[in-house]
Amino acid sequence: MFAMENYHRATDLNDAVRALAAHPEARVLAGGTDVLIRLREGDGAFAHLVDINGLDELRQIDMDTSGTIRIGALATCTRIIEHEIIRSHLPVIAASLATIGGPQIRNIATMGGNICNGAVSADSACALLILDTELVIQGPAGERTVPILGFHTGPGRTILRRDEILKYFLFRPGQYRGIGAAYCKYAMRSAMDIATIGCGAALRMEGDIITSLKLAFTVAAPTPVRCPRTEEAAAGRRLDEETLALLAGIVEDDVQPRTSWRAERDFRMHIIRTLVQRVTREAANQQGGN
Amino acid sequence: MSVGTAVIRKDARAKVTGKARYTDDQSMAGMLVARYVRSPVAHGLVREIDTSAALALPGVEAVFTYEHVPTTLFATAGHPYSLDPDHRDVADRLLLTGHVRYQGDEVAIVVARDELTAKRAAALVRVEYDELPVCTTPEAALAHGAPAIHEGGNILERTELTFGPPVAEAMEAADLQLDGHYNTPVVLHCHLENHTAFAYMDDNDHIVIVSSTQIPHICRRIVGQALDMEWSRIRVIKPHIGGGFGNKQDVVLEPMVAFLTLQLGGVPVRITLDREECLVATRTRHSQQVTVRAGLKRDGTITGIEMDITSNTGAYASHGHSIPMAAGSKFRHLYPRTAIRFTATTHYANIPAAGAMRAYGSPQLFFGLECLLDDAARSLGVDPVELRLHNVARAGEITTPDGGTRYAVAIARCLEQGRDAIGWQRKKKELQNQDGPVRRGLGVAAFSYGSGTYPACVEIAGCRLVLNQDGSVHMQIGATEIGQGSDTALAQMAARTLGIDYDRIHVVSQQDTDVTPFDTGAYASRQTYVAAPAVHEAAERLRQKILAACSGLTGTPARELELAEGRIIRAGEPAEEIMSLGELALSEYYHKERGGQLVAEVSAKTVTNAPSFGCTFVDLAVDIELCQVTIHKIINVHDAGRIIHPLSAAGQVHGGMAMAIGMALFEELLIDPAGGRICNGNLLDYKVPTCTDIPELDCAFVEEPDPTSPYGNKSLGEPPIISPAPAIRNGILDATGVAINELPMTPKLLFREFRKAGLLPG
Ligand SMILES: Cc1cc2nc3c(=O)[nH]c(=O)nc-3n(C[C@H](O)[C@H](O)[C@H](O)COP(=O)(O)OP(=O)(O)OC[C@H]3O[C@@H](n4cnc5c(N)ncnc54)[C@H](O)[C@@H]3O)c2cc1C
């Protein structure tokens, strides 16, 4: 039993946006795997819901002729993981989503919810960041497209306004073609857990020289982050132990993990340094697949 | 023959088809639900309590506070009543309290028409506290001037046990003396079915309680004591139950639902704890500090062991001091030629109350002992398996209290079999001189346990067998099926002794203290061992009655008759059927002048306690950089006597090993020592392992029938959880050279220890 106060099942996108605009306390309900947990805990901020599960247009997964891949915000993790387009072109997205919860959760949880929830531990965040994903957002005044970098503004906070809905994720061919990418979720359990640290890397190589590295972390700062200093240092270097050790040193300037009862800062930093090296290597191993 | 084969469990079909009815599957018209109002502070006195807002909420029927409950203190531990007043459990509980002793303590309770209303109303009860200083650790609780959590102070009890020759001399005779200090955390049971119970009255004098309990008959007595009612006026019914692991060997909700129905004129009232309440507001495993000192000869002979345990029982005594004492009396059987001095202190603290949990103190004790022995083996340069083989109990060495019977002892064979299964000698050679970030290691640990609680407590069991009209037999047993498979094992035994098919035995699984033969319940791994004599004797008597009845009908002397596969035959001549059991039964029931219902009922006490043994072998890898342990192979080998049901036995072992791996590598209830706040009282943050975290689990049995059981069986329910944690710790030591003396060995702890040891940069 949930202490729900208001429930509106939206008939289309405009109806959903209108309902959100009309009720300032209303929240979007997608898969509900974050929302219903909060409601069960008695969080009144989630008692007024606009259910968008009727909006089938937001479940789309497709690729246009230019090679841009679109994933609807309402597509469930399982559908994305199993989709042919994703398997062949965005394996790191599938790999990241496969670390979320367990099968039951992935069958209902959406990637839109994972990102809009704003959690600093969101398992799709690293992959979206290293692919420079774009987000298409619908509001009362129309649509806007923003980069994922900058979407998160703090723990549990994003740039989304109360009456906006995330529609699609866009992946441009220039971002995903010719890279090797990997994600590692470091957690205390191998399923049903939140990340202690999440690390994603996308690598472009020429021979054994790194032409570009994109590196992202979750739970390493107040929001999921990219690592500009480390990325810059990597460009043009040979991929070897020495480079990896160097990157492990630099990454400390790109992150600010904190101490909580869940883990000490020292420990998180050690894992971050270790993952920079292991995930970059793993990304190199994934080269040439797509 | 049914004993020793994997017959289909009595409850299997009902459970997998969803037909088995648990406590929460039962509903009654007009049933109300109740919810506790819990303290947010870990130690304090209620200054003011205001229930008016809760009472004003539509749908709320009543609110009771600590001011409304009986003032008789009662004990909750699921032990049999003791005739010796000095041996009774500590009575330190009231139904509700104005002196809260842990975060989550119960100050009031709301009764409402539905759960949501009850939850809302509970939040509306306004309580103000005068906070008291909080002590969560032994250091704080035992400090001079520590705030008294209960009248009489924070020490529950201190005791000393000695076995064998004087320890001081034994230590002197040693070539090496070594000591170690080990810490184990608060661990939670995490059974699938949360605590749940309801109660109602169907006349003016009796209260009926339906509860998910391991101990229906004990529960009846404790509710009677708590409410100051005659025990016979309480009736406890136990339907199917979704696990307990000791957390339901305690009386938790039953006195309260009984009190509520009594107050509300007999209306049915239910309390079902939600998962978070069940994790912190029921019982836990005692966190212990174990200090071990051992003396050894150069050849590995252990001359003496001194052990001191400090056991944190939390806010209320519950099983309290019985936990270290039970473990302390059971471990000596493993190394019986060693002088032992054992001391234990149990104390209160402002953390959730600890009670019984699978293996009842032994996992903590053996973590200390078996870690220290590996450290000693390293110091002496002796192989850790050899060291144990050298010291463990030998056949014939342990006897019944009267000295008349020698228990079966096969621990040495367990160690040898485990050593071969893991490939110990070969791998030990391969794994020498490793470096690099990922290293392999092998670990071993052994244990001993009991098969009941005698002589600490009475061991009593009952069995009633009734021959039905169709020639099948109904079996009523006091033994409590809690998922461990006792219904099946006991039916196998009855079938074997009677001489009828297992499928012809119908077990009445639901227990009802008004009709079920007396037995104190499922705990101490006792159930199959102590019920076996009652079942055996009842089956033997019914068999004789059947043969006598047949003799009366046919004129053939009973001694020339035999019951085999449900037919009465001429002894030794299976082809010659005299009559079927069904024919005999019909005649006995319905002949107008002769016969009667054939029934045999036995209540039997067990005055032996067979030691059971076993060990764990593990092959693991440690990723030093990532501070992670991966188990490649793990095997438990048990000396549990004759195995009654091989598949059920393997299931018990797998389950126990999985729980042990949780304790070894994952699980720990974290409580902030400053204010007593519980940090991780939910299943997201309390890291009980998932199926993906548990490796392939192997087990084997060395079957040496024990002469004290009519079927040769010894305990197996709890033992599988005892030795995996120290074996894993010893494997990590083997791989890395780092001795971790604390559980759980999480990445965070390994990080700290590897840094200290210089394996990771400081
Ligand atoms: C048992 C369990 C395990 C979990 N494990 C993980 C894990 O391992 N890793 C992980 O990252 N997460 C985990 N989660 C969290 C959760 O499942 C994910 O974040 C999931 O992706 C959320 O998706 P949803 O569709 O269920 O979102 P919902 O709960 O429906 O919504 C989440 C938030 O996003 C908003 N929202 C949703 N969709 C939109 C939209 N299209 N536009 C605007 N706002 C929107 C909602 O208003 C809400 O604030 C777990 C949750 C549970 C219950």
Coordinates of N, CA, C and O in Angstrom, one line a residue, chain A residues 82-185:
Chain A
E82 N 19.0 -5.8 -24.7 CA 18.7 -6.9 -25.7 C 18.6 -6.4 -27.1 O 18.5 -7.2 -28.0
H83 N 18.5 -5.1 -27.3 CA 18.2 -4.6 -28.6 C 19.4 -4.7 -29.5 O 20.5 -4.4 -29.2
E84 N 19.1 -5.1 -30.8 CA 20.2 -5.4 -31.7 C 21.0 -4.1 -32.0 O 22.3 -4.2 -32.0
I85 N 20.4 -3.0 -32.2 CA 21.2 -1.8 -32.5 C 22.1 -1.5 -31.3 O 23.3 -1.1 -31.6
I86 N 21.7 -1.6 -30.1 CA 22.5 -1.3 -29.0 C 23.7 -2.3 -28.9 O 24.8 -1.9 -28.6
R87 N 23.3 -3.6 -29.1 CA 24.4 -4.6 -29.0 C 25.5 -4.4 -30.0 O 26.7 -4.5 -29.7
S88 N 25.1 -4.0 -31.2 CA 26.2 -3.8 -32.2 C 26.8 -2.5 -32.1 O 28.0 -2.4 -32.5
H89 N 26.2 -1.4 -31.7 CA 26.8 -0.1 -31.8 C 27.1 0.5 -30.4 O 28.0 1.4 -30.4
L90 N 26.3 0.2 -29.4 CA 26.6 0.8 -28.1 C 26.7 -0.2 -27.0 O 26.0 -0.2 -26.0
P91 N 27.7 -1.1 -27.2 CA 27.8 -2.2 -26.2 C 28.0 -1.7 -24.8 O 27.6 -2.3 -23.8
V92 N 28.7 -0.6 -24.7 CA 29.0 -0.1 -23.3 C 27.7 0.4 -22.6 O 27.6 0.3 -21.4
I93 N 26.7 0.8 -23.4 CA 25.4 1.2 -22.8 C 24.8 -0.1 -22.2 O 24.3 -0.2 -21.1
A94 N 24.8 -1.2 -23.0 CA 24.2 -2.4 -22.6 C 25.0 -3.0 -21.4 O 24.3 -3.4 -20.4
A95 N 26.3 -2.9 -21.4 CA 27.1 -3.4 -20.3 C 26.8 -2.6 -19.0 O 26.7 -3.2 -17.9
S96 N 26.6 -1.3 -19.1 CA 26.3 -0.5 -17.9 C 25.0 -0.8 -17.4 O 24.8 -1.0 -16.1
L97 N 24.0 -0.9 -18.2 CA 22.6 -1.1 -17.7 C 22.5 -2.5 -17.1 O 21.7 -2.8 -16.2
A98 N 23.3 -3.4 -17.6 CA 23.3 -4.8 -17.1 C 23.8 -4.9 -15.6 O 23.6 -5.9 -14.9
T99 N 24.4 -3.8 -15.1 CA 24.9 -3.8 -13.7 C 23.8 -3.3 -12.8 O 24.0 -3.2 -11.6
I100 N 22.7 -2.8 -13.3 CA 21.6 -2.2 -12.5 C 20.8 -3.3 -11.8 O 20.3 -4.2 -12.5
G101 N 20.7 -3.2 -10.5 CA 19.8 -4.0 -9.7 C 19.9 -5.5 -10.0 O 21.0 -6.1 -10.0
G102 N 18.8 -6.1 -10.4 CA 18.7 -7.5 -10.8 C 17.7 -7.5 -11.9 O 17.2 -6.5 -12.4
P103 N 17.5 -8.7 -12.4 CA 16.6 -8.9 -13.6 C 15.2 -8.2 -13.4 O 14.7 -7.6 -14.4
Q104 N 14.6 -8.4 -12.3 CA 13.3 -7.9 -12.1 C 13.3 -6.3 -12.2 O 12.4 -5.7 -12.8
I105 N 14.3 -5.7 -11.6 CA 14.4 -4.3 -11.6 C 14.7 -3.8 -13.1 O 14.0 -2.9 -13.6
R106 N 15.6 -4.5 -13.8 CA 15.9 -4.1 -15.2 C 14.7 -4.2 -16.1 O 14.6 -3.6 -17.1
N107 N 13.8 -5.2 -15.8 CA 12.6 -5.3 -16.6 C 11.7 -4.2 -16.5 O 10.8 -4.0 -17.4
I108 N 11.8 -3.4 -15.5 CA 10.8 -2.3 -15.3 C 11.5 -0.9 -15.3 O 10.9 0.1 -15.7
A109 N 12.7 -0.9 -14.8 CA 13.4 0.4 -14.7 C 13.8 1.0 -16.1 O 14.1 0.2 -17.0
T110 N 13.7 2.3 -16.2 CA 14.1 2.9 -17.5 C 15.4 3.7 -17.4 O 15.8 4.1 -16.3
M111 N 16.0 3.9 -18.6 CA 17.2 4.7 -18.6 C 16.9 6.1 -18.3 O 17.7 6.8 -17.7
G112 N 15.8 6.6 -18.8 CA 15.3 8.0 -18.5 C 15.2 8.2 -17.0 O 15.8 9.2 -16.5
G113 N 14.6 7.3 -16.3 CA 14.5 7.4 -14.9 C 15.8 7.4 -14.2 O 16.1 8.1 -13.2
N114 N 16.7 6.6 -14.7 CA 18.1 6.4 -14.1 C 18.8 7.8 -14.1 O 19.5 8.2 -13.1
I115 N 18.6 8.5 -15.2 CA 19.3 9.8 -15.4 C 18.6 10.9 -14.7 O 19.2 11.8 -14.0
C116 N 17.2 10.9 -14.9 CA 16.4 12.0 -14.3 C 16.4 12.0 -12.8 O 16.2 13.0 -12.1
N117 N 16.6 10.8 -12.2 CA 16.6 10.7 -10.8 C 17.8 11.5 -10.2 O 17.7 11.9 -9.0
G118 N 18.8 11.7 -11.0 CA 19.9 12.6 -10.5 C 20.9 11.9 -9.6 O 21.8 12.6 -9.0
A119 N 20.8 10.6 -9.4 CA 21.7 9.9 -8.4 C 23.1 10.0 -8.9 O 23.4 9.8 -10.0
V120 N 24.0 10.3 -7.9 CA 25.4 10.4 -8.2 C 26.0 9.0 -8.6 O 27.1 8.8 -9.1
S121 N 25.2 7.9 -8.2 CA 25.7 6.6 -8.5 C 25.0 5.9 -9.7 O 25.3 4.8 -10.0
A122 N 24.2 6.7 -10.5 CA 23.5 6.1 -11.6 C 24.4 5.3 -12.5 O 25.4 5.9 -13.0
D123 N 24.0 4.1 -12.8 CA 25.0 3.2 -13.5 C 25.0 3.5 -15.0 O 25.9 3.1 -15.7
S124 N 24.0 4.3 -15.5 CA 24.1 4.6 -17.0 C 24.9 5.9 -17.2 O 25.3 6.2 -18.3
A125 N 25.2 6.6 -16.1 CA 25.8 7.9 -16.3 C 27.2 7.9 -16.9 O 27.4 8.7 -17.8
C126 N 28.1 7.0 -16.5 CA 29.4 7.0 -17.1 C 29.4 6.8 -18.6 O 30.0 7.5 -19.4
A127 N 28.6 5.8 -19.0 CA 28.5 5.4 -20.4 C 27.9 6.6 -21.2 O 28.4 7.0 -22.3
L128 N 26.9 7.3 -20.7 CA 26.3 8.4 -21.4 C 27.3 9.5 -21.5 O 27.4 10.2 -22.5
L129 N 28.1 9.7 -20.4 CA 29.1 10.8 -20.4 C 30.2 10.6 -21.4 O 30.6 11.5 -22.1
I130 N 30.7 9.4 -21.5 CA 31.9 9.1 -22.4 C 31.4 9.1 -23.8 O 32.3 9.1 -24.7
L131 N 30.1 8.9 -24.1 CA 29.6 8.9 -25.5 C 29.1 10.3 -25.8 O 28.6 10.5 -26.9
D132 N 29.3 11.3 -24.9 CA 28.8 12.7 -25.2 C 27.4 12.6 -25.7 O 27.0 13.3 -26.7
T133 N 26.5 11.9 -25.0 CA 25.1 11.7 -25.4 C 24.4 13.1 -25.3 O 24.7 13.9 -24.5
E134 N 23.4 13.2 -26.2 CA 22.6 14.4 -26.1 C 21.2 14.0 -25.6 O 20.7 12.9 -25.9
L135 N 20.5 14.9 -24.9 CA 19.2 14.7 -24.3 C 18.2 15.6 -24.9 O 18.4 16.8 -25.0
V136 N 17.1 15.0 -25.4 CA 16.0 15.8 -25.9 C 14.9 15.9 -24.9 O 14.4 14.9 -24.4
I137 N 14.6 17.2 -24.5 CA 13.7 17.4 -23.4 C 12.5 18.2 -23.9 O 12.7 19.2 -24.7
Q138 N 11.3 17.8 -23.4 CA 10.1 18.5 -23.8 C 9.6 19.3 -22.6 O 9.5 18.8 -21.5
G139 N 9.3 20.6 -22.9 CA 8.7 21.4 -21.8 C 7.4 22.1 -22.4 O 7.1 21.9 -23.6
P140 N 6.7 22.9 -21.6 CA 5.5 23.6 -22.0 C 5.8 24.5 -23.3 O 5.0 24.6 -24.2
A141 N 7.0 25.0 -23.3 CA 7.3 26.0 -24.4 C 7.9 25.2 -25.6 O 8.3 25.9 -26.6
G142 N 8.1 23.9 -25.5 CA 8.7 23.2 -26.7 C 9.8 22.3 -26.3 O 10.0 22.0 -25.1
E143 N 10.6 22.0 -27.3 CA 11.7 21.0 -27.1 C 13.0 21.7 -27.0 O 13.3 22.7 -27.6
R144 N 14.0 21.1 -26.2 CA 15.3 21.6 -26.3 C 16.3 20.4 -26.2 O 15.9 19.3 -25.7
T145 N 17.4 20.5 -26.8 CA 18.4 19.4 -26.8 C 19.7 19.9 -26.0 O 20.2 21.0 -26.3
V146 N 20.1 19.1 -25.0 CA 21.2 19.5 -24.2 C 22.2 18.4 -24.1 O 21.8 17.2 -24.3
P147 N 23.5 18.7 -23.9 CA 24.5 17.6 -23.7 C 24.3 17.0 -22.3 O 23.9 17.7 -21.4
I148 N 24.7 15.7 -22.2 CA 24.6 15.1 -20.8 C 25.6 15.8 -19.9 O 25.2 15.9 -18.7
L149 N 26.7 16.2 -20.4 CA 27.7 16.9 -19.5 C 27.0 18.2 -19.0 O 26.7 19.1 -19.9
G150 N 26.8 18.4 -17.8 CA 26.1 19.5 -17.2 C 24.7 19.3 -16.9 O 24.0 20.1 -16.3
F151 N 24.2 18.1 -17.3 CA 22.8 17.8 -16.9 C 22.6 17.6 -15.4 O 21.6 18.1 -14.8
H152 N 23.5 17.0 -14.8 CA 23.5 16.8 -13.3 C 24.0 18.1 -12.7 O 25.1 18.5 -13.1
T153 N 23.3 18.6 -11.7 CA 23.8 19.8 -11.0 C 24.2 19.6 -9.6 O 24.7 20.5 -8.9
G154 N 23.8 18.4 -9.0 CA 24.2 18.1 -7.6 C 23.5 16.8 -7.2 O 22.8 16.2 -8.1
P155 N 23.8 16.4 -6.0 CA 23.2 15.1 -5.6 C 21.7 15.1 -5.7 O 21.0 16.0 -5.1
G156 N 21.1 14.3 -6.6 CA 19.6 14.3 -6.7 C 19.1 15.4 -7.5 O 17.9 15.6 -7.6
R157 N 20.0 16.3 -8.1 CA 19.5 17.4 -8.8 C 20.0 17.4 -10.3 O 21.1 17.0 -10.6
T158 N 19.1 17.9 -11.2 CA 19.4 18.0 -12.6 C 18.9 19.4 -13.1 O 18.2 20.1 -12.4
I159 N 19.2 19.6 -14.4 CA 18.7 20.9 -14.9 C 17.2 20.8 -15.3 O 16.6 21.8 -15.7
L160 N 16.6 19.6 -15.2 CA 15.2 19.5 -15.6 C 14.4 20.4 -14.7 O 14.5 20.4 -13.5
R161 N 13.4 21.1 -15.4 CA 12.5 21.9 -14.6 C 11.3 21.0 -14.3 O 11.1 19.9 -14.9
R162 N 10.5 21.4 -13.3 CA 9.4 20.5 -12.8 C 8.5 20.1 -13.9 O 7.9 19.0 -13.8
D163 N 8.3 20.9 -14.9 CA 7.3 20.6 -15.9 C 8.0 20.1 -17.2 O 7.4 20.2 -18.3
E164 N 9.2 19.6 -17.1 CA 9.9 19.1 -18.3 C 10.0 17.6 -18.2 O 10.1 17.0 -17.2
I165 N 10.0 17.0 -19.4 CA 10.1 15.5 -19.5 C 11.2 15.2 -20.5 O 11.3 15.8 -21.6
L166 N 12.0 14.3 -20.1 CA 13.1 13.8 -21.0 C 12.4 12.8 -22.0 O 11.7 11.9 -21.6
K167 N 12.7 13.1 -23.3 CA 12.1 12.3 -24.3 C 13.1 11.2 -24.8 O 12.8 10.0 -24.9
Y168 N 14.2 11.7 -25.3 CA 15.2 10.8 -26.0 C 16.6 11.0 -25.6 O 17.0 12.1 -25.2
F169 N 17.4 9.9 -25.7 CA 18.8 10.0 -25.7 C 19.3 9.9 -27.1 O 18.8 9.1 -27.9
L170 N 20.2 10.8 -27.6 CA 20.8 10.7 -28.9 C 22.2 10.4 -28.9 O 23.0 11.0 -28.1
F171 N 22.6 9.5 -29.7 CA 24.1 9.1 -29.8 C 24.5 9.3 -31.2 O 24.0 8.7 -32.2
R172 N 25.5 10.3 -31.4 CA 25.9 10.6 -32.7 C 27.0 9.7 -33.2 O 27.9 9.2 -32.3
P173 N 27.0 9.3 -34.5 CA 28.0 8.4 -35.0 C 29.4 8.8 -34.7 O 30.3 8.0 -34.4
G174 N 29.7 10.1 -34.8 CA 31.0 10.6 -34.6 C 31.5 10.3 -33.2 O 32.7 10.2 -32.9
Q175 N 30.6 10.1 -32.2 CA 31.0 9.7 -30.9 C 31.2 8.3 -30.7 O 32.1 7.9 -29.9
Y176 N 30.4 7.4 -31.2 CA 30.5 6.0 -30.9 C 31.2 5.2 -31.9 O 31.7 4.1 -31.6
R177 N 31.4 5.7 -33.1 CA 32.2 4.9 -34.1 C 33.7 4.9 -33.8 O 34.2 5.9 -33.6
G178 N 34.3 3.7 -34.0 CA 35.7 3.6 -33.9 C 36.3 3.7 -32.5 O 37.5 3.9 -32.4
I179 N 35.5 3.6 -31.5 CA 36.0 3.7 -30.1 C 36.0 2.3 -29.5 O 35.3 1.4 -30.0
G180 N 36.8 2.2 -28.4 CA 36.6 1.0 -27.5 C 36.2 1.6 -26.2 O 36.7 2.6 -25.8
A181 N 35.2 1.0 -25.6 CA 34.6 1.6 -24.4 C 34.4 0.5 -23.4 O 34.1 -0.7 -23.7
A182 N 34.5 0.8 -22.1 CA 34.2 -0.1 -21.0 C 33.6 0.6 -19.8 O 33.8 1.8 -19.6
Y183 N 32.9 -0.2 -19.0 CA 32.4 0.4 -17.8 C 32.7 -0.6 -16.7 O 32.5 -1.9 -16.9
C184 N 33.1 -0.2 -15.5 CA 33.3 -1.0 -14.4 C 32.5 -0.5 -13.2 O 32.7 0.7 -12.8
K185 N 31.7 -1.3 -12.6 CA 31.0 -0.9 -11.4 C 31.7 -1.5 -10.3 O 31.7 -2.8 -10.2

